[in-house]
mmCIF file of C-alpha atoms in Angstrom:
data_model
loop_
_atom_site.group_PDB
_atom_site.id
_atom_site.type_symbol
_atom_site.label_atom_id
_atom_site.label_comp_id
_atom_site.label_asym_id
_atom_site.label_seq_id
_atom_site.Cartn_x
_atom_site.Cartn_y
_atom_site.Cartn_z
ATOM 1 C CA MET A 3 0.048 -0.224 0.180
ATOM 2 C CA PRO A 4 1.529 3.513 -0.836
ATOM 3 C CA THR A 5 2.712 5.455 1.906
ATOM 4 C CA LEU A 6 3.536 9.244 2.236
ATOM 5 C CA GLU A 7 7.100 9.868 1.368
ATOM 6 C CA LYS A 8 8.595 12.975 3.013
ATOM 7 C CA ASN A 9 12.442 12.544 2.727
ATOM 8 C CA ILE A 10 12.955 12.676 -0.923
ATOM 9 C CA ILE A 11 10.733 15.669 -1.310
ATOM 10 C CA THR A 12 8.422 17.091 1.634
ATOM 11 C CA PRO A 13 4.403 17.434 0.631
ATOM 12 C CA ASP A 14 5.219 21.504 1.318
ATOM 13 C CA ALA A 15 8.035 21.718 -1.346
ATOM 14 C CA ALA A 16 5.772 19.385 -3.793
ATOM 15 C CA THR A 17 2.885 21.868 -3.070
ATOM 16 C CA GLY A 18 5.074 24.602 -4.132
ATOM 17 C CA LEU A 19 6.248 22.907 -7.444
ATOM 18 C CA VAL A 20 2.621 22.202 -8.383
ATOM 19 C CA GLN A 21 1.274 25.594 -7.399
ATOM 20 C CA GLY A 22 4.260 27.497 -9.008
ATOM 21 C CA SER A 23 3.920 25.893 -12.281
ATOM 22 C CA TYR A 24 0.211 26.168 -12.437
ATOM 23 C CA ALA A 25 0.533 30.014 -11.888
ATOM 24 C CA SER A 26 3.338 30.517 -14.458
ATOM 25 C CA VAL A 27 1.026 28.836 -17.179
ATOM 26 C CA THR A 28 -2.329 30.305 -15.914
ATOM 27 C CA GLU A 29 -0.781 33.623 -16.112
ATOM 28 C CA MET A 30 -0.404 33.263 -19.969
ATOM 29 C CA LEU A 31 -3.715 31.623 -20.646
ATOM 30 C CA PRO A 32 -6.135 34.217 -21.888
ATOM 31 C CA LEU A 33 -9.600 33.362 -20.045
ATOM 32 C CA SER A 34 -7.509 33.371 -16.621
ATOM 33 C CA ALA A 35 -8.024 37.206 -16.823
ATOM 34 C CA VAL A 36 -12.018 36.557 -17.208
ATOM 35 C CA LEU A 37 -12.800 33.860 -14.793
ATOM 36 C CA THR A 38 -10.071 34.738 -12.322
ATOM 37 C CA ASP A 39 -8.990 32.369 -9.670
ATOM 38 C CA SER A 40 -10.201 32.861 -5.964
ATOM 39 C CA ASN A 41 -10.484 30.865 -2.931
ATOM 40 C CA ALA A 42 -13.909 29.386 -1.762
ATOM 41 C CA ASP A 43 -15.716 30.690 1.378
ATOM 42 C CA ASN A 44 -16.769 27.487 2.241
ATOM 43 C CA PRO A 45 -14.138 24.150 2.021
ATOM 44 C CA THR A 46 -16.232 22.012 -0.736
ATOM 45 C CA SER A 47 -18.801 24.230 -2.063
ATOM 46 C CA VAL A 48 -19.433 27.811 -3.808
ATOM 47 C CA SER A 49 -22.206 29.963 -3.666
ATOM 48 C CA TRP A 50 -23.202 32.913 -5.690
ATOM 49 C CA THR A 51 -26.408 34.932 -6.787
ATOM 50 C CA PRO A 52 -27.012 34.072 -10.448
ATOM 51 C CA ASN A 53 -27.435 37.131 -12.763
ATOM 52 C CA LYS A 54 -27.575 39.889 -10.118
ATOM 53 C CA ARG A 55 -30.008 42.310 -11.230
ATOM 54 C CA ARG A 56 -29.089 46.024 -11.484
ATOM 55 C CA ASP A 57 -32.662 47.336 -11.258
ATOM 56 C CA GLN A 58 -32.607 51.075 -10.530
ATOM 57 C CA ARG A 59 -35.834 52.259 -8.768
ATOM 58 C CA MET A 60 -37.206 55.787 -8.068
ATOM 59 C CA ALA A 61 -38.831 57.325 -4.978
ATOM 60 C CA ASP A 62 -42.376 58.457 -5.429
ATOM 61 C CA PHE A 63 -44.184 61.633 -4.660
ATOM 62 C CA THR A 64 -46.837 61.825 -2.072
ATOM 63 C CA ALA A 65 -49.376 64.113 -0.563
ATOM 64 C CA PHE A 66 -48.777 66.134 2.613
ATOM 65 C CA GLY A 67 -49.813 64.207 5.682
ATOM 66 C CA ALA A 68 -49.803 60.868 3.958
ATOM 67 C CA ASN A 69 -47.780 58.078 4.732
ATOM 68 C CA LEU A 70 -44.341 57.644 2.967
ATOM 69 C CA PRO A 71 -44.144 54.180 1.024
ATOM 70 C CA TYR A 72 -41.479 51.735 1.862
ATOM 71 C CA THR A 73 -39.037 50.864 -0.975
ATOM 72 C CA ARG A 74 -39.097 47.293 -2.325
ATOM 73 C CA GLN A 75 -36.044 45.455 -2.105
ATOM 74 C CA ASN A 76 -34.229 43.051 -4.633
ATOM 75 C CA THR A 77 -34.581 39.635 -3.688
ATOM 76 C CA GLN A 78 -32.851 36.948 -5.693
ATOM 77 C CA GLN A 79 -32.111 33.208 -5.004
ATOM 78 C CA THR A 80 -28.714 31.933 -4.199
ATOM 79 C CA ALA A 81 -27.092 29.099 -6.238
ATOM 80 C CA MET A 82 -24.768 26.601 -4.559
ATOM 81 C CA ALA A 83 -22.555 23.886 -6.438
ATOM 82 C CA GLY A 84 -20.292 21.656 -4.850
ATOM 83 C CA LEU A 85 -16.444 21.874 -5.951
ATOM 84 C CA LEU A 86 -15.168 19.285 -8.115
ATOM 85 C CA LYS A 87 -11.851 17.158 -7.530
ATOM 86 C CA LEU A 88 -9.102 17.500 -10.093
ATOM 87 C CA GLY A 89 -5.747 16.034 -10.241
ATOM 88 C CA VAL A 90 -3.338 13.833 -11.850
ATOM 89 C CA ARG A 91 -0.478 11.713 -11.007
ATOM 90 C CA GLU A 92 2.487 10.373 -12.517
ATOM 91 C CA MET A 93 5.340 7.460 -11.594
ATOM 92 C CA VAL A 94 8.552 6.709 -11.167
ATOM 93 C CA GLY A 95 8.261 3.306 -12.074
ATOM 94 C CA GLU A 96 10.389 0.070 -11.749
ATOM 95 C CA ARG A 97 12.146 0.483 -15.136
ATOM 96 C CA ASP A 98 13.463 4.007 -14.111
ATOM 97 C CA ILE A 99 14.506 2.458 -10.682
ATOM 98 C CA ALA A 100 16.333 -0.733 -12.638
ATOM 99 C CA VAL A 101 18.211 1.773 -14.838
ATOM 100 C CA HIS A 102 18.836 4.798 -12.670
ATOM 101 C CA GLY A 103 19.018 3.469 -9.156
ATOM 102 C CA ALA A 104 16.701 4.578 -6.313
ATOM 103 C CA THR A 105 19.348 7.167 -5.456
ATOM 104 C CA PRO A 106 17.874 10.114 -3.753
ATOM 105 C CA GLU A 107 19.255 12.731 -6.175
ATOM 106 C CA PHE A 108 17.706 10.616 -9.116
ATOM 107 C CA LEU A 109 14.386 10.394 -7.666
ATOM 108 C CA ARG A 110 14.279 14.056 -6.487
ATOM 109 C CA ASN A 111 14.754 15.318 -9.843
ATOM 110 C CA LYS A 112 12.564 13.043 -11.601
ATOM 111 C CA LEU A 113 9.663 13.651 -9.178
ATOM 112 C CA GLN A 114 10.306 17.417 -9.351
ATOM 113 C CA ALA A 115 9.885 17.306 -13.227
ATOM 114 C CA TYR A 116 6.776 15.457 -12.541
ATOM 115 C CA LEU A 117 5.387 17.604 -10.060
ATOM 116 C CA THR A 118 5.918 20.589 -12.130
ATOM 117 C CA GLN A 119 4.462 19.149 -15.382
ATOM 118 C CA ILE A 120 1.460 18.131 -13.307
ATOM 119 C CA GLY A 121 0.870 22.057 -12.295
ATOM 120 C CA THR A 122 0.902 22.645 -16.027
ATOM 121 C CA GLU A 123 -1.520 19.874 -17.003
ATOM 122 C CA ILE A 124 -3.883 21.130 -14.181
ATOM 123 C CA ALA A 125 -3.481 24.598 -15.480
ATOM 124 C CA TRP A 126 -4.874 24.012 -19.043
ATOM 125 C CA ARG A 127 -7.585 21.347 -17.714
ATOM 126 C CA VAL A 128 -9.004 24.653 -15.650
ATOM 127 C CA GLU A 129 -8.361 26.833 -18.866
ATOM 128 C CA SER A 130 -10.503 24.229 -20.844
ATOM 129 C CA ALA A 131 -13.201 24.228 -18.259
ATOM 130 C CA ARG A 132 -13.159 28.289 -18.247
ATOM 131 C CA LEU A 133 -13.547 27.940 -21.785
ATOM 132 C CA SER A 134 -16.955 25.759 -22.024
ATOM 133 C CA THR A 135 -18.203 27.773 -18.906
ATOM 134 C CA LEU A 136 -17.753 31.119 -20.808
ATOM 135 C CA PHE A 137 -19.056 30.134 -24.209
ATOM 136 C CA ASP A 138 -21.782 27.595 -23.205
ATOM 137 C CA ALA A 139 -22.928 29.238 -19.905
ATOM 138 C CA LYS A 140 -22.440 25.669 -18.896
ATOM 139 C CA PHE A 141 -19.963 23.125 -17.427
ATOM 140 C CA SER A 142 -20.443 19.230 -17.898
ATOM 141 C CA VAL A 143 -17.863 16.735 -16.261
ATOM 142 C CA GLN A 144 -18.981 12.937 -16.167
ATOM 143 C CA ASN A 145 -22.780 13.155 -15.481
ATOM 144 C CA THR A 146 -22.951 16.455 -13.685
ATOM 145 C CA VAL A 147 -23.981 19.904 -15.581
ATOM 146 C CA TYR A 148 -23.685 23.123 -14.035
ATOM 147 C CA ASP A 149 -25.831 25.427 -15.982
ATOM 148 C CA TYR A 150 -25.159 29.059 -15.197
ATOM 149 C CA GLY A 151 -28.715 30.183 -16.835
ATOM 150 C CA ARG A 152 -27.825 32.705 -19.578
ATOM 151 C CA ASP A 153 -30.927 34.256 -21.163
ATOM 152 C CA LYS A 154 -31.840 32.144 -24.237
ATOM 153 C CA ALA A 155 -32.306 35.444 -26.073
ATOM 154 C CA HIS A 156 -28.704 35.619 -25.467
ATOM 155 C CA GLU A 157 -27.696 32.581 -27.399
ATOM 156 C CA VAL A 158 -27.907 33.181 -31.075
ATOM 157 C CA SER A 159 -27.289 31.057 -33.996
ATOM 158 C CA LEU A 160 -27.724 32.431 -37.253
ATOM 159 C CA ALA A 161 -29.816 31.131 -39.896
ATOM 160 C CA VAL A 162 -27.753 29.933 -43.074
ATOM 161 C CA ALA A 163 -29.273 33.114 -45.327
ATOM 162 C CA LYS A 164 -28.195 35.533 -42.628
ATOM 163 C CA LYS A 165 -24.593 34.196 -41.854
ATOM 164 C CA TRP A 166 -21.738 36.454 -41.995
ATOM 165 C CA ASN A 167 -20.364 34.957 -45.262
ATOM 166 C CA ALA A 168 -23.593 34.760 -46.669
ATOM 167 C CA THR A 169 -24.356 37.362 -49.376
ATOM 168 C CA GLY A 170 -25.946 40.948 -48.256
ATOM 169 C CA VAL A 171 -25.390 40.423 -44.398
ATOM 170 C CA ASP A 172 -23.999 43.223 -42.374
ATOM 171 C CA PRO A 173 -22.133 42.194 -39.294
ATOM 172 C CA VAL A 174 -22.166 45.366 -37.921
ATOM 173 C CA ALA A 175 -25.877 45.631 -37.540
ATOM 174 C CA ASP A 176 -25.829 42.435 -35.951
ATOM 175 C CA ILE A 177 -23.328 43.504 -33.406
ATOM 176 C CA LEU A 178 -24.874 46.622 -32.774
ATOM 177 C CA GLY A 179 -28.422 44.714 -32.495
ATOM 178 C CA TRP A 180 -26.848 42.416 -29.887
ATOM 179 C CA GLN A 181 -25.265 44.996 -27.872
ATOM 180 C CA ASN A 182 -28.574 46.661 -27.363
ATOM 181 C CA LEU A 183 -30.208 43.555 -26.701
ATOM 182 C CA VAL A 184 -27.850 42.955 -23.778
ATOM 183 C CA ARG A 185 -27.862 46.768 -22.686
ATOM 184 C CA LYS A 186 -31.628 46.476 -22.631
ATOM 185 C CA ASN A 187 -31.835 43.180 -20.580
ATOM 186 C CA THR A 188 -28.850 44.128 -18.019
ATOM 187 C CA GLY A 189 -28.089 47.635 -18.214
ATOM 188 C CA VAL A 190 -24.692 46.849 -19.436
ATOM 189 C CA LYS A 191 -23.429 47.346 -23.124
ATOM 190 C CA PRO A 192 -20.575 44.626 -24.192
ATOM 191 C CA THR A 193 -17.511 46.082 -25.559
ATOM 192 C CA VAL A 194 -15.396 42.790 -25.398
ATOM 193 C CA PHE A 195 -15.385 40.923 -28.645
ATOM 194 C CA ILE A 196 -14.188 37.143 -27.911
ATOM 195 C CA THR A 197 -13.627 34.907 -30.953
ATOM 196 C CA THR A 198 -11.158 32.927 -33.151
ATOM 197 C CA SER A 199 -9.099 34.010 -36.308
ATOM 198 C CA ASP A 200 -11.944 32.085 -38.798
ATOM 199 C CA VAL A 201 -14.534 34.704 -37.891
ATOM 200 C CA LEU A 202 -11.966 37.904 -38.362
ATOM 201 C CA ASP A 203 -11.165 36.249 -41.651
ATOM 202 C CA ILE A 204 -14.945 36.042 -42.829
ATOM 203 C CA LEU A 205 -15.202 39.859 -41.780
ATOM 204 C CA ALA A 206 -12.084 40.794 -43.526
ATOM 205 C CA GLU A 207 -13.797 39.330 -46.977
ATOM 206 C CA ASN A 208 -17.654 40.541 -46.345
ATOM 207 C CA PRO A 209 -18.532 43.267 -48.709
ATOM 208 C CA GLN A 210 -20.990 45.027 -46.196
ATOM 209 C CA PHE A 211 -18.512 45.015 -43.357
ATOM 210 C CA ILE A 212 -15.778 46.598 -45.512
ATOM 211 C CA ALA A 213 -18.193 49.224 -46.866
ATOM 212 C CA HIS A 214 -17.861 50.908 -43.155
ATOM 213 C CA ILE A 215 -14.062 51.664 -43.924
ATOM 214 C CA PRO A 216 -14.222 55.387 -43.971
ATOM 215 C CA ASN A 217 -12.475 57.703 -46.993
ATOM 216 C CA TYR A 218 -12.203 54.340 -49.310
ATOM 217 C CA VAL A 219 -13.232 55.507 -53.004
ATOM 218 C CA ALA A 220 -13.244 51.819 -54.010
ATOM 219 C CA LYS A 221 -13.766 49.189 -51.580
ATOM 220 C CA PRO A 222 -11.319 46.484 -51.785
ATOM 221 C CA SER A 223 -12.516 42.592 -51.907
ATOM 222 C CA HIS A 224 -10.495 41.901 -49.025
ATOM 223 C CA ILE A 225 -9.019 43.968 -45.920
ATOM 224 C CA GLY A 226 -6.322 43.413 -43.561
ATOM 225 C CA ARG A 227 -6.605 42.341 -39.797
ATOM 226 C CA ASP A 228 -6.001 46.414 -38.777
ATOM 227 C CA ASP A 229 -8.916 47.636 -40.785
ATOM 228 C CA VAL A 230 -11.122 44.276 -39.512
ATOM 229 C CA GLU A 231 -10.431 45.738 -35.981
ATOM 230 C CA ALA A 232 -10.801 49.305 -36.682
ATOM 231 C CA ILE A 233 -14.305 48.596 -38.181
ATOM 232 C CA LEU A 234 -15.308 46.811 -34.789
ATOM 233 C CA ARG A 235 -13.571 49.683 -32.472
ATOM 234 C CA ASN A 236 -15.288 52.563 -34.497
ATOM 235 C CA MET A 237 -18.574 51.220 -35.442
ATOM 236 C CA CYS A 238 -19.334 49.101 -32.391
ATOM 237 C CA ALA A 239 -17.444 50.723 -29.603
ATOM 238 C CA ILE A 240 -15.582 47.360 -29.191
ATOM 239 C CA ASP A 241 -12.710 48.319 -26.759
ATOM 240 C CA SER A 242 -11.091 44.737 -26.716
ATOM 241 C CA ILE A 243 -10.768 42.023 -29.063
ATOM 242 C CA VAL A 244 -9.838 38.479 -28.205
ATOM 243 C CA VAL A 245 -8.782 36.086 -30.600
ATOM 244 C CA LEU A 246 -8.357 32.980 -28.647
ATOM 245 C CA ASP A 247 -6.677 30.626 -31.164
ATOM 246 C CA GLU A 248 -4.016 32.926 -31.655
ATOM 247 C CA MET A 249 -3.384 33.672 -28.242
ATOM 248 C CA TYR A 250 -3.152 29.801 -27.599
ATOM 249 C CA SER A 251 -0.816 29.240 -30.706
ATOM 250 C CA GLY A 252 1.205 32.088 -29.623
ATOM 251 C CA LEU A 253 2.402 29.976 -26.708
ATOM 252 C CA GLY A 254 4.260 27.713 -28.658
ATOM 253 C CA VAL A 255 2.573 24.145 -27.488
ATOM 254 C CA ARG A 256 0.594 21.912 -29.234
ATOM 255 C CA LEU A 257 -2.883 22.260 -27.654
ATOM 256 C CA PRO A 258 -3.658 19.289 -25.243
ATOM 257 C CA GLU A 259 -6.151 16.339 -26.696
ATOM 258 C CA GLY A 260 -9.799 17.249 -25.819
ATOM 259 C CA PHE A 261 -9.060 21.269 -25.586
ATOM 260 C CA THR A 262 -11.555 22.761 -28.328
ATOM 261 C CA VAL A 263 -11.870 26.234 -28.964
ATOM 262 C CA PRO A 264 -15.134 27.035 -30.520
ATOM 263 C CA GLU A 265 -14.988 28.181 -34.133
ATOM 264 C CA LYS A 266 -17.020 30.619 -36.005
ATOM 265 C CA THR A 267 -18.506 31.659 -32.930
ATOM 266 C CA VAL A 268 -18.533 35.341 -31.372
ATOM 267 C CA LEU A 269 -18.800 35.879 -27.657
ATOM 268 C CA LEU A 270 -19.734 39.532 -26.489
ATOM 269 C CA ALA A 271 -18.820 40.522 -22.913
ATOM 270 C CA PRO A 272 -18.677 43.658 -20.812
ATOM 271 C CA ASN A 273 -15.472 45.647 -19.957
ATOM 272 C CA LEU A 274 -13.699 43.146 -17.568
ATOM 273 C CA ALA A 275 -12.069 45.935 -15.666
ATOM 274 C CA ALA A 276 -15.561 47.213 -14.744
ATOM 275 C CA TYR A 277 -17.748 44.210 -14.412
ATOM 276 C CA GLU A 278 -17.256 40.577 -13.065
ATOM 277 C CA LEU A 279 -18.596 37.706 -14.876
ATOM 278 C CA GLY A 280 -17.669 35.124 -12.611
ATOM 279 C CA ARG A 281 -14.534 33.446 -10.804
ATOM 280 C CA THR A 282 -12.410 29.978 -10.949
ATOM 281 C CA VAL A 283 -13.317 29.067 -7.079
ATOM 282 C CA PHE A 284 -10.602 26.657 -5.475
ATOM 283 C CA GLY A 285 -11.554 24.911 -2.320
ATOM 284 C CA ALA A 286 -9.889 22.807 0.257
ATOM 285 C CA THR A 287 -8.341 19.165 0.084
ATOM 286 C CA ALA A 288 -7.698 16.488 2.945
ATOM 287 C CA ALA A 289 -3.860 16.592 2.265
ATOM 288 C CA ALA A 290 -3.813 20.420 2.841
ATOM 289 C CA GLN A 291 -6.163 20.159 6.099
ATOM 290 C CA SER A 292 -3.716 17.286 7.602
ATOM 291 C CA ALA A 293 -1.163 17.825 9.936
ATOM 292 C CA GLU A 294 0.589 14.738 8.647
ATOM 293 C CA TYR A 295 1.570 16.443 5.172
ATOM 294 C CA GLY A 296 2.813 19.322 6.928
ATOM 295 C CA ILE A 297 1.910 21.819 4.165
ATOM 296 C CA ASN A 298 2.089 25.456 5.016
ATOM 297 C CA ASN A 299 -1.430 26.697 3.816
ATOM 298 C CA PRO A 300 -3.465 28.230 6.846
ATOM 299 C CA ASN A 301 -6.856 28.401 5.014
ATOM 300 C CA GLY A 302 -6.455 24.756 3.636
ATOM 301 C CA VAL A 303 -7.382 25.583 -0.008
ATOM 302 C CA GLY A 304 -5.756 25.804 -3.131
ATOM 303 C CA LEU A 305 -3.786 22.953 -5.173
ATOM 304 C CA VAL A 306 -1.637 20.487 -3.321
ATOM 305 C CA GLY A 307 1.378 18.322 -4.383
ATOM 306 C CA TYR A 308 3.034 15.348 -2.366
ATOM 307 C CA VAL A 309 5.137 12.043 -3.303
ATOM 308 C CA THR A 310 4.051 8.448 -2.315
ATOM 309 C CA ALA A 311 6.032 5.491 -2.271
ATOM 310 C CA ASP A 312 5.185 1.617 -2.937
ATOM 311 C CA SER A 313 7.359 -1.001 -1.841
ATOM 312 C CA VAL A 314 5.757 -4.076 -3.932
ATOM 313 C CA PRO A 315 6.716 -3.218 -6.628
ATOM 314 C CA VAL A 316 9.302 -0.294 -5.888
ATOM 315 C CA THR A 317 7.593 2.730 -7.110
ATOM 316 C CA TYR A 318 7.068 6.719 -6.635
ATOM 317 C CA ASP A 319 4.383 8.751 -7.492
ATOM 318 C CA ALA A 320 4.107 12.540 -7.742
ATOM 319 C CA VAL A 321 0.332 13.416 -7.226
ATOM 320 C CA GLY A 322 -1.130 17.227 -7.585
ATOM 321 C CA GLU A 323 -4.811 17.744 -6.906
ATOM 322 C CA GLY A 324 -7.235 20.166 -5.936
ATOM 323 C CA THR A 325 -10.928 21.082 -5.829
ATOM 324 C CA VAL A 326 -12.139 23.439 -8.479
ATOM 325 C CA LEU A 327 -15.315 24.974 -10.231
ATOM 326 C CA PRO A 328 -15.375 27.712 -12.903
ATOM 327 C CA VAL A 329 -18.253 29.617 -12.136
ATOM 328 C CA LEU A 330 -20.058 32.062 -14.472
ATOM 329 C CA GLU A 331 -22.108 34.214 -12.201
ATOM 330 C CA ASN A 332 -23.496 36.860 -14.558
ATOM 331 C CA ALA A 333 -24.063 34.811 -17.672
ATOM 332 C CA ASP A 334 -26.669 37.305 -18.893
ATOM 333 C CA LEU A 335 -23.945 39.892 -19.353
ATOM 334 C CA THR A 336 -22.604 37.970 -22.297
ATOM 335 C CA LEU A 337 -23.916 36.782 -25.500
ATOM 336 C CA LYS A 338 -23.208 34.054 -27.822
ATOM 337 C CA ALA A 339 -23.639 33.795 -31.535
ATOM 338 C CA VAL A 340 -22.717 31.362 -33.900
ATOM 339 C CA VAL A 341 -22.002 33.455 -36.929
ATOM 340 C CA ALA A 342 -20.838 31.295 -39.909
#
C-alpha cells in the first residue's frame, strides 16, 4: 500500500512546485483574466447570486400628511454547487529505478519534473473548463452539468441566409443589435469581442462589413486585420478584441487532446475591468488540512502536491490535486453567437 514519502520531497515543497507551475502557465492563458482564480468561502462548495440584477428604482411623490411608501428590496435566490476534484499523478516506475537506481538525487530530480508537469496539466484543464463555461454558460463533467442560466435570447445561431459569409449580410448591424439587446436586458453594454481567427477572416471578405471603412473610394474585396479591428472599434465601440486560437498558438505548444476552441463563434462580454463575470473557485483538500502532510497553507485551500512510495513493486508517485469549479455568475452579461 502506498505511503506518504517526505524524505525525498516534502509535501510542502511538492505543493510549491505544483502551485508555481500552475500559476506561471495560468498567467499566460487568456481566460484566466476573465474567470479569475479565487478561494472558496466554504471548503467544498461555492455559492453565488446568479445574474445579479442591476434594477434601479425611483422614489414616489406623495401628498402632505400621507404615509411614505416603503421601498422594495431586490430579492434573488442564491445558487450553490459542490466543487469538483481535479488531479493527476505520474509514476517513477520499476524500469526507471532499475536503470538509474533509487538514489535520492535521481528520484528528487525526476519527481520535481513530474510535479512541475502536473501543475501545467492542471492549468490547461482548468482553462478548458473556463472555455466551455464562458461560451456555453454550462460546464459538464461526467454525468454532472452545471448550468449558469444564460438568457436564451443571448444565445444566437444565425440562419444560413443570415450568416456572416452569406451575400448581403452586414455583421455590424448584427453586433449593434446584440449589444442593444444585452444593454436592454441588463443595463450593461458588451464591448469585449471574443472569437477566433476564422471569424475575423470572414469579416475581412464581407462586402457590407468592408463598406464601413471610411475614406475608401473603391472598396477592396479583402481587407487586413488592422482594418477589421478598426471597424469593430469605430462602428461597434468594441474596446477589446480577443482572438483565442491565436493567443493559444502563440504560446508555442500543441494544444492538449480534447482542448477545443469554438470556431465560427463570437462571444460578447462587458468591460472586464468594470464588471465581474465570474470566478474560478478553488476549495480545500484533505492533504492541505492534514498535519501529517505539513503543508504550509493556513486556510487549507488551493492545489497541493505530494509524493507517495510503494515497496511492492518499488514505485514512487508524484501527485497534484485540488478542488475547483469555474462559475459564470453573471451569464446574462454575455451573448454567444454562432455566425458562420
